[in-house]
mmCIF file of C-alpha atoms and ligand atoms in Angstrom:
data_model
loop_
_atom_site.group_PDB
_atom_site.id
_atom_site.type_symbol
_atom_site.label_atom_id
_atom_site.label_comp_id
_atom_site.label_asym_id
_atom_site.label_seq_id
_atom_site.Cartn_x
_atom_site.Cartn_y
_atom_site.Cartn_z
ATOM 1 C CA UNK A 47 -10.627 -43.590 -54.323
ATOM 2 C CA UNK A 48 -10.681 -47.259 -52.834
ATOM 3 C CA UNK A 49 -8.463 -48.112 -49.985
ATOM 4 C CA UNK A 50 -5.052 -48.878 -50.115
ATOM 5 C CA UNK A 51 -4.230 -52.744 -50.857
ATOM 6 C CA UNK A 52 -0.474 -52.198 -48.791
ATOM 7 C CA UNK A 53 0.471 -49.275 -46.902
ATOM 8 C CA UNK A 54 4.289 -49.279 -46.109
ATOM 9 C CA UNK A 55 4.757 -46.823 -42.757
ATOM 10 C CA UNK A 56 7.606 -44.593 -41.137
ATOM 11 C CA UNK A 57 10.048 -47.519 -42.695
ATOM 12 C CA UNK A 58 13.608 -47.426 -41.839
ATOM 13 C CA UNK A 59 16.199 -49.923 -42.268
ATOM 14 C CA UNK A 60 19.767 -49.675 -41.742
ATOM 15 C CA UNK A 61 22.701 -51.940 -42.508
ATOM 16 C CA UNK A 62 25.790 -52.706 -40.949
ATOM 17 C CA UNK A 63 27.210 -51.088 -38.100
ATOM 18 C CA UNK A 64 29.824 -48.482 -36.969
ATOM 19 C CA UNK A 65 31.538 -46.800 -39.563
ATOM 20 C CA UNK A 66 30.000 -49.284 -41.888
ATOM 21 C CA UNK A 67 26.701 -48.004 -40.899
ATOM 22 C CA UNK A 68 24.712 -47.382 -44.288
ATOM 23 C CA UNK A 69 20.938 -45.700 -44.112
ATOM 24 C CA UNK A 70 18.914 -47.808 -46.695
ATOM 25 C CA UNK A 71 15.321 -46.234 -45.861
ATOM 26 C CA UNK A 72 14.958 -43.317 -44.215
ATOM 27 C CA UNK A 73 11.615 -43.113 -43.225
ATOM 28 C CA UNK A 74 9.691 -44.005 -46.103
ATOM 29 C CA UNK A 75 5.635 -43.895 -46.687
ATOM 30 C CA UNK A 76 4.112 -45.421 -49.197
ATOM 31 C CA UNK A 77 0.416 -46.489 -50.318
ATOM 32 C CA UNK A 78 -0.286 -48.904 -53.062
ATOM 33 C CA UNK A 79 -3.628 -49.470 -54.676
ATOM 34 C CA UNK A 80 -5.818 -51.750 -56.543
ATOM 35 C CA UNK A 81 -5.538 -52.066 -60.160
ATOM 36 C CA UNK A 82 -1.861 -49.788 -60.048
ATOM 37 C CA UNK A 83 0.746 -50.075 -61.957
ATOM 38 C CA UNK A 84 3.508 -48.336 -59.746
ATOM 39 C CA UNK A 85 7.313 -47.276 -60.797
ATOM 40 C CA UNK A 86 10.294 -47.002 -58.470
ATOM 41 C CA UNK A 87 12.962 -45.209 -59.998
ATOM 42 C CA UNK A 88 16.237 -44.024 -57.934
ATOM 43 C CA UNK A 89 20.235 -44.340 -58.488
ATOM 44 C CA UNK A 90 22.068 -47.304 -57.900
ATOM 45 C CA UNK A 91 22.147 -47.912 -54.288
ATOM 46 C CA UNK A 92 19.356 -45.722 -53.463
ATOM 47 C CA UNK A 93 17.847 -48.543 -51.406
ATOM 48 C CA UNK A 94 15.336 -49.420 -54.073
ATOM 49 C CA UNK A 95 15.831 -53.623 -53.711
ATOM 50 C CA UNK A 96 15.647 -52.954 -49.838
ATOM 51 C CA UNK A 97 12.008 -51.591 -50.306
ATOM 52 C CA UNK A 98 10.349 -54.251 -52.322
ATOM 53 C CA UNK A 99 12.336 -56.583 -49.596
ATOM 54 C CA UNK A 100 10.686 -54.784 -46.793
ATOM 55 C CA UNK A 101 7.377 -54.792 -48.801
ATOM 56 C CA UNK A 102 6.721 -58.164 -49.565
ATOM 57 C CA UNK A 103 7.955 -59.526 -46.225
ATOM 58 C CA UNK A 104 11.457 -60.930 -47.125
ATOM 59 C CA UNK A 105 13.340 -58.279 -45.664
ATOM 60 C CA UNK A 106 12.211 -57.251 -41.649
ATOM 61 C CA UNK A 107 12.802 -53.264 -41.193
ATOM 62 C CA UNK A 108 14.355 -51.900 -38.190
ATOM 63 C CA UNK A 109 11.325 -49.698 -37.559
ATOM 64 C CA UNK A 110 8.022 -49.188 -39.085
ATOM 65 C CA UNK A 111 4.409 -50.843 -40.631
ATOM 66 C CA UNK A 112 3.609 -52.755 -43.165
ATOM 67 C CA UNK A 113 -0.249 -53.522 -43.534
ATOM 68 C CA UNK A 114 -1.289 -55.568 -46.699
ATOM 69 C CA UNK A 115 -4.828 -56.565 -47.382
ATOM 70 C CA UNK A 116 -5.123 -60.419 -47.053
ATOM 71 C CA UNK A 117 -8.644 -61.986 -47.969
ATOM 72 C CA UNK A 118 -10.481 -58.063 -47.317
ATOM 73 C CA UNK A 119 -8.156 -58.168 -43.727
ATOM 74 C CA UNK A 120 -5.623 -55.505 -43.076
ATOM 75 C CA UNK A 121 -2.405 -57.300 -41.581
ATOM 76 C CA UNK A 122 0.547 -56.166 -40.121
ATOM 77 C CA UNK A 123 3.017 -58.195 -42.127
ATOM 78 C CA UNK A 124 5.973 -57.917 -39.735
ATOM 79 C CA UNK A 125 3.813 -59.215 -36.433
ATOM 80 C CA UNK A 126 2.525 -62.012 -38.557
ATOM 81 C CA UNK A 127 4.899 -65.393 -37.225
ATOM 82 C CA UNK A 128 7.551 -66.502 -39.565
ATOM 83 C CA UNK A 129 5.082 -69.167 -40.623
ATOM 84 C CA UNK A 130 1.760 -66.821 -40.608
ATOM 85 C CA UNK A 131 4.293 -64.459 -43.353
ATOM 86 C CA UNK A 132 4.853 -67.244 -45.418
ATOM 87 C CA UNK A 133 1.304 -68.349 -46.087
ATOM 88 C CA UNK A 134 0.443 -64.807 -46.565
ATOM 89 C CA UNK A 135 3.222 -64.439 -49.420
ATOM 90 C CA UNK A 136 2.229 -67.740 -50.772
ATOM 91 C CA UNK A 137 -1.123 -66.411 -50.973
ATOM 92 C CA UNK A 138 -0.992 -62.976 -52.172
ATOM 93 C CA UNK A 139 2.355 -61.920 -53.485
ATOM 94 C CA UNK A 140 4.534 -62.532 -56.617
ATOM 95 C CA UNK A 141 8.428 -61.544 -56.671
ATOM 96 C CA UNK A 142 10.469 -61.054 -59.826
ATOM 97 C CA UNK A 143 13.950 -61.084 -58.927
ATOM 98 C CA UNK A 144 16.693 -59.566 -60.097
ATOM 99 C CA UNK A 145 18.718 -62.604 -60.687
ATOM 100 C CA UNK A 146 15.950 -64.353 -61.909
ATOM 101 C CA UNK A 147 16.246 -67.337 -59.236
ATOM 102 C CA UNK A 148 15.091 -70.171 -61.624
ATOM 103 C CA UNK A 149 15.369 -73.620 -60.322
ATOM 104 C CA UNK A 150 18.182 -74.787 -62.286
ATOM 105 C CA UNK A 151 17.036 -78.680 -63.045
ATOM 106 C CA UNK A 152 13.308 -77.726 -64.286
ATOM 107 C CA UNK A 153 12.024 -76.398 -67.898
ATOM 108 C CA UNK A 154 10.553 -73.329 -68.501
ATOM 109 C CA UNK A 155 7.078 -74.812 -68.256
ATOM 110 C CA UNK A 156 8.163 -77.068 -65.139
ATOM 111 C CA UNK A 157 9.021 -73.224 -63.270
ATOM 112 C CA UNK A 158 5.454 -72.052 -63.721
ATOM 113 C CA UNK A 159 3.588 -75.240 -63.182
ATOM 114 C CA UNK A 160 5.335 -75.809 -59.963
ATOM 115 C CA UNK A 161 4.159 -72.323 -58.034
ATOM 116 C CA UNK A 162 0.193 -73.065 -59.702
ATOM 117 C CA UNK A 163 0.570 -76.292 -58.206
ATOM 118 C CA UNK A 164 2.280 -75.760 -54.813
ATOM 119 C CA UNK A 165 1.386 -71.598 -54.795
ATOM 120 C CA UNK A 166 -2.108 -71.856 -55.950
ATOM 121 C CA UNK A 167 -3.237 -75.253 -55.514
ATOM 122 C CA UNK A 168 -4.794 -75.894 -59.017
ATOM 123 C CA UNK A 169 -4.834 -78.797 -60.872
ATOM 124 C CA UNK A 170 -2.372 -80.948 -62.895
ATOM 125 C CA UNK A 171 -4.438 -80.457 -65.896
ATOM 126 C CA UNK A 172 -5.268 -76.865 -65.786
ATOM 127 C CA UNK A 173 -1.547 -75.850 -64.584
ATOM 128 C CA UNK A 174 0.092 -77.113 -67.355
ATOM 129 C CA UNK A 175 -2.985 -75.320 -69.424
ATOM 130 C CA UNK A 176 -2.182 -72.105 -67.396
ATOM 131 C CA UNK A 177 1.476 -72.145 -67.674
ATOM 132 C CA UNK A 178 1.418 -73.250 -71.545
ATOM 133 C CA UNK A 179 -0.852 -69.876 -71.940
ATOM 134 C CA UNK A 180 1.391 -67.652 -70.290
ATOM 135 C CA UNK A 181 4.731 -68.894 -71.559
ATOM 136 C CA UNK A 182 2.468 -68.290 -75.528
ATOM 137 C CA UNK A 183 1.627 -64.765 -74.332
ATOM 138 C CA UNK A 184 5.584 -64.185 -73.326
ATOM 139 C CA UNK A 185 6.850 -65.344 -76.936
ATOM 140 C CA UNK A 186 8.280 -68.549 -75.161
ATOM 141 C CA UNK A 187 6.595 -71.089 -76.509
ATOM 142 C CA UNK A 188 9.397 -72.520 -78.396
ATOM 143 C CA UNK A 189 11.646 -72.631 -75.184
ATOM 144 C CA UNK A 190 9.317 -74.353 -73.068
ATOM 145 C CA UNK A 191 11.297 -77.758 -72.912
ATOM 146 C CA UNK A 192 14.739 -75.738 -71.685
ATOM 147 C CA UNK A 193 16.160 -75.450 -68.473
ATOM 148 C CA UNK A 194 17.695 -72.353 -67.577
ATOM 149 C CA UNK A 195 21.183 -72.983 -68.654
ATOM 150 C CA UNK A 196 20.190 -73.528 -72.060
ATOM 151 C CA UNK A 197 18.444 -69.896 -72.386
ATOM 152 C CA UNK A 198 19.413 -66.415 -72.678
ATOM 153 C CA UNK A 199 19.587 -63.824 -70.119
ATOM 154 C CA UNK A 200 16.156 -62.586 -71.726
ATOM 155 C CA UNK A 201 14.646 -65.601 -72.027
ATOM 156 C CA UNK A 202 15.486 -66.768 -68.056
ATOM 157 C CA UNK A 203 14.193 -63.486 -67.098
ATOM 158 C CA UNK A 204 10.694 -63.985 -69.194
ATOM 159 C CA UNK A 205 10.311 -67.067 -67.675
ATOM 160 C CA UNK A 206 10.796 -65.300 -64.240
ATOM 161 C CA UNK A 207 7.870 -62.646 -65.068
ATOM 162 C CA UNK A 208 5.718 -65.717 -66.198
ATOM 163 C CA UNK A 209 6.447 -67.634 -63.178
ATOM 164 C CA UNK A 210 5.261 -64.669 -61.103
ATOM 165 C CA UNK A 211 2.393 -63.646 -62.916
ATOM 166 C CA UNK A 212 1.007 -67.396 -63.484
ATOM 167 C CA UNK A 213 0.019 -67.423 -59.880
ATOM 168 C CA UNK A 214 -1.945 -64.119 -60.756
ATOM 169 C CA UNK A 215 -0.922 -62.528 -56.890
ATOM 170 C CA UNK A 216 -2.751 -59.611 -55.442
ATOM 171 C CA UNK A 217 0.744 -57.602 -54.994
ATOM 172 C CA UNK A 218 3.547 -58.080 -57.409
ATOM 173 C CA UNK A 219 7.283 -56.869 -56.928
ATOM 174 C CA UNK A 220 9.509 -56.544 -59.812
ATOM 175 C CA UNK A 221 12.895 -55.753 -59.169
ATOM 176 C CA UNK A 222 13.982 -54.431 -62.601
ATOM 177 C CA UNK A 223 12.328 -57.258 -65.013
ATOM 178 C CA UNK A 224 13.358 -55.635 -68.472
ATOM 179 C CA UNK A 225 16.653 -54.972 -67.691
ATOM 180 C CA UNK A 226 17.809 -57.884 -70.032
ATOM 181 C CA UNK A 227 15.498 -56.908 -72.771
ATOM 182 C CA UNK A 228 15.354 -55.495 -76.164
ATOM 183 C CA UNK A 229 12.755 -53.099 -75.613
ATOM 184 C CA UNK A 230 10.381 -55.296 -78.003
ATOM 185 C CA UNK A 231 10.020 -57.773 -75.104
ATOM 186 C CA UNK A 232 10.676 -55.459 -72.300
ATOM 187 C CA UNK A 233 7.141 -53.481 -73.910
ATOM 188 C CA UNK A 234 5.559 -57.297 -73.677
ATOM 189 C CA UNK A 235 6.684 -57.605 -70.368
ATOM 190 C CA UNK A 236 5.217 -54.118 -68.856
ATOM 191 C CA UNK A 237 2.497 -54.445 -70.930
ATOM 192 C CA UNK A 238 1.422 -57.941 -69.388
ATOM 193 C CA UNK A 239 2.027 -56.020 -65.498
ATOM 194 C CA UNK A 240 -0.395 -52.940 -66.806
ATOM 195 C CA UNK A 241 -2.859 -55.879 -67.507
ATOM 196 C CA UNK A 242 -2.339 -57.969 -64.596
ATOM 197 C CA UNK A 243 -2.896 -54.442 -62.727
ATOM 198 C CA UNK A 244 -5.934 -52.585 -64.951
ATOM 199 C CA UNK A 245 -7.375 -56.181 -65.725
ATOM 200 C CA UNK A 246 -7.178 -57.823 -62.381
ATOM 201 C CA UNK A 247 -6.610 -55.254 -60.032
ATOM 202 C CA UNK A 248 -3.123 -56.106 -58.605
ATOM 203 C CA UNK A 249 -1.127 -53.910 -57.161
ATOM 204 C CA UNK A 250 1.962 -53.805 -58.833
ATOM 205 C CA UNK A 251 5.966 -51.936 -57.912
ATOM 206 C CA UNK A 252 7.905 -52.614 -60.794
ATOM 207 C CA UNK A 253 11.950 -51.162 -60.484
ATOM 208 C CA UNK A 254 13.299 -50.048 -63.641
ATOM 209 C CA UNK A 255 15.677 -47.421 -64.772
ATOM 210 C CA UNK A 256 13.965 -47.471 -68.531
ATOM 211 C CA UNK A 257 12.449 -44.104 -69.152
ATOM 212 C CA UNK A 258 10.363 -45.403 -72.119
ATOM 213 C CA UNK A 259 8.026 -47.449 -69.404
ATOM 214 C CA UNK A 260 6.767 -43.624 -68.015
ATOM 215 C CA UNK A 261 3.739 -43.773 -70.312
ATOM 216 C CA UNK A 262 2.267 -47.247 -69.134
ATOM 217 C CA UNK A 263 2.457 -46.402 -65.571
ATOM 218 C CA UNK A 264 0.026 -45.178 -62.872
ATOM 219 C CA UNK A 265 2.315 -43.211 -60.518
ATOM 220 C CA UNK A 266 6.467 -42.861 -60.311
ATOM 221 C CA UNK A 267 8.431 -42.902 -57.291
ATOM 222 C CA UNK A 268 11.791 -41.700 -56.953
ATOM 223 C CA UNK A 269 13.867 -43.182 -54.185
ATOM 224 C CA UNK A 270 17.439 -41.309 -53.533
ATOM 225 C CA UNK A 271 19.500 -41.790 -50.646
ATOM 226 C CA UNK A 272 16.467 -43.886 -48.568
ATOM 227 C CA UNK A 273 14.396 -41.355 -48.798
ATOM 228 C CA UNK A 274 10.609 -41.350 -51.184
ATOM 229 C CA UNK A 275 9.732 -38.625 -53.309
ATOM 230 C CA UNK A 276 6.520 -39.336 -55.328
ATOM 231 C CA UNK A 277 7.279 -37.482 -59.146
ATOM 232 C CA UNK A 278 4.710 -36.067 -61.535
ATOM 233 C CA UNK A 279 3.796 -38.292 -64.260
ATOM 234 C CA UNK A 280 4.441 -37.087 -68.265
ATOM 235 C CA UNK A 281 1.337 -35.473 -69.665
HETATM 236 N N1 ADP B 416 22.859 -57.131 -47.365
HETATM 237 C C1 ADP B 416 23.423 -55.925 -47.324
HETATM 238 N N2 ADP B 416 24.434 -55.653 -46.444
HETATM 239 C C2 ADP B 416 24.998 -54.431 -46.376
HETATM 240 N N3 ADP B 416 24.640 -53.384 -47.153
HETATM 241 C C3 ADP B 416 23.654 -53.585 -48.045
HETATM 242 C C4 ADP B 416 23.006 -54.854 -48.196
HETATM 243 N N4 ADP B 416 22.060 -54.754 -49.157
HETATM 244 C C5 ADP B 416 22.137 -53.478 -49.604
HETATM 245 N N5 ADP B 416 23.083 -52.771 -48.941
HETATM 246 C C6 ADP B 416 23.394 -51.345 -49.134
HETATM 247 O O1 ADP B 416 22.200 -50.580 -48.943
HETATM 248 C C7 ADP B 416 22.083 -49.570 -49.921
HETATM 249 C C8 ADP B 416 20.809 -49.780 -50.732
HETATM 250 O O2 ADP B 416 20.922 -50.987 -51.462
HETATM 251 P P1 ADP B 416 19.787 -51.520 -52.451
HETATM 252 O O3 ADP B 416 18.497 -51.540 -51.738
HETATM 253 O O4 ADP B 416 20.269 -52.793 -53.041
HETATM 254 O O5 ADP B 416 19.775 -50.343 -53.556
HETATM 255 P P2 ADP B 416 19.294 -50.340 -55.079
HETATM 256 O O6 ADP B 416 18.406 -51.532 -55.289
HETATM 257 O O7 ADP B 416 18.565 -49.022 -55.222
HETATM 258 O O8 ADP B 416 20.506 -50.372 -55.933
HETATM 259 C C9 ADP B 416 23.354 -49.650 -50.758
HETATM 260 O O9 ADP B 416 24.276 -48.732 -50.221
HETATM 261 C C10 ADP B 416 23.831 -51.061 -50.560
HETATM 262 O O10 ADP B 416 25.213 -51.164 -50.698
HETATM 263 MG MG1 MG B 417 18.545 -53.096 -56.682
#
């Protein structure tokens, strides 16, 4: 068994106060490995957004570890500085929002090119090579030219996978990335995170409430109430 790539520790956050006071995590372990493909499932409100937040260093816990490998270097993410944290994300992790967060004025291929060029410091040449591939692989080819407003809800969330992939991170968080998809493309879409995980040995937490992705994963979570219960996988 190699050694855990991020290792999330006694995590607790909590929002609000007073009678407003609402237990997101409640003390939550979790280890993620090379070359995973990991699922988060949980109910609405379960505090499932609030982990991959906490994970990838967007979100600071009230309590709690999170050590990521950086460059063969186990870091504490939340004693890095706020400028420290964001060179480590740039370098090592990919986020696929739930919302998609496109920039609104660029085309498809403008979104992936941008975060080779400023995330990964390639090229002109071999960006626009990079992101033509991956748009191919995600059936987008055709859409390249849009901007977001002029594609579907599918299409702007393809384009968000693609953008987060392109980059080809070391950790990747997916906050529910088929949820606009037929399952046609929604199979695509985990089947290009199994690769990015088997293939190049990311470590991958995908959120999704689609059953039918059980049989491509490597391990299922359940999350209810803040609180991480790791489930047996179908046989
Ligand atoms: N920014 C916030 N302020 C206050 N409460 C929040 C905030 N974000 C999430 N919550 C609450 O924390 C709980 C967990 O939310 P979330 O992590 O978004 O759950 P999930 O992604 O599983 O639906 C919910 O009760 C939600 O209402
Ligand atoms: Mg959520």
């Amino acid at each position: 068994m190699p050694a855990a790539s991020l290792r999330g520790i006694d995590l607790v956050k909590t929002y609000g106060d007073g009678t407003a006071r609402r237990a997101a995590l409640r003390d939550v372990n979790i280890d993620l490995f090379p070359g995973q493909l990991v699922l988060l499932m949980g109910p609405s409100g379960s505090g499932k957004s609030t982990l991959l937040a906490v994970l990838s260093g967007l979100l600071e816990p009230d309590s709690g570890r999170v050590l990521a490998d950086d460059d063969g270097q186990l870091r504490d993410v939340w004693q890095l500085s706020p400028k420290e944290r964001e060179e480590y994300r740039r370098r090592n992790t990919g986020f696929i929002f739930q919302g998609y967060n496109l920039f609104p004025a660029l085309t498809a291929r403008q979104q992936l090119e941008i975060v080779l060029k400023w995330g990964s410091g390639v090229g002109s040449g071999t960006a626009r090579r990079r992101a033509d591939e991956m748009l191919d692989r995600l059936g987008l080819e055709p859409n390249k030219h849009k901007k977001p407003a002029q594609l579907s809800g599918g299409e702007k969330q393809r384009v968000a996978i693609g953008r987060a992939l392109a980059k080809d991170p070391g950790f990747l968080f997916a906050d529910e990335p088929t949820s606009a998809l037929d399952w046609e493309n929604g199979r695509k879409v985990i089947e290009l995170l199994r690769d990015a995980a088997h293939e190049r040995g990311a470590s991958i937490l995908v959120v999704s409430h689609d059953h039918r992705i059980l049989p491509f994963v490597d391990v299922h979570y359940h999350l209810e109430d803040g609180r991480l219960e790791r489930r047996p996988l179908p046989a």
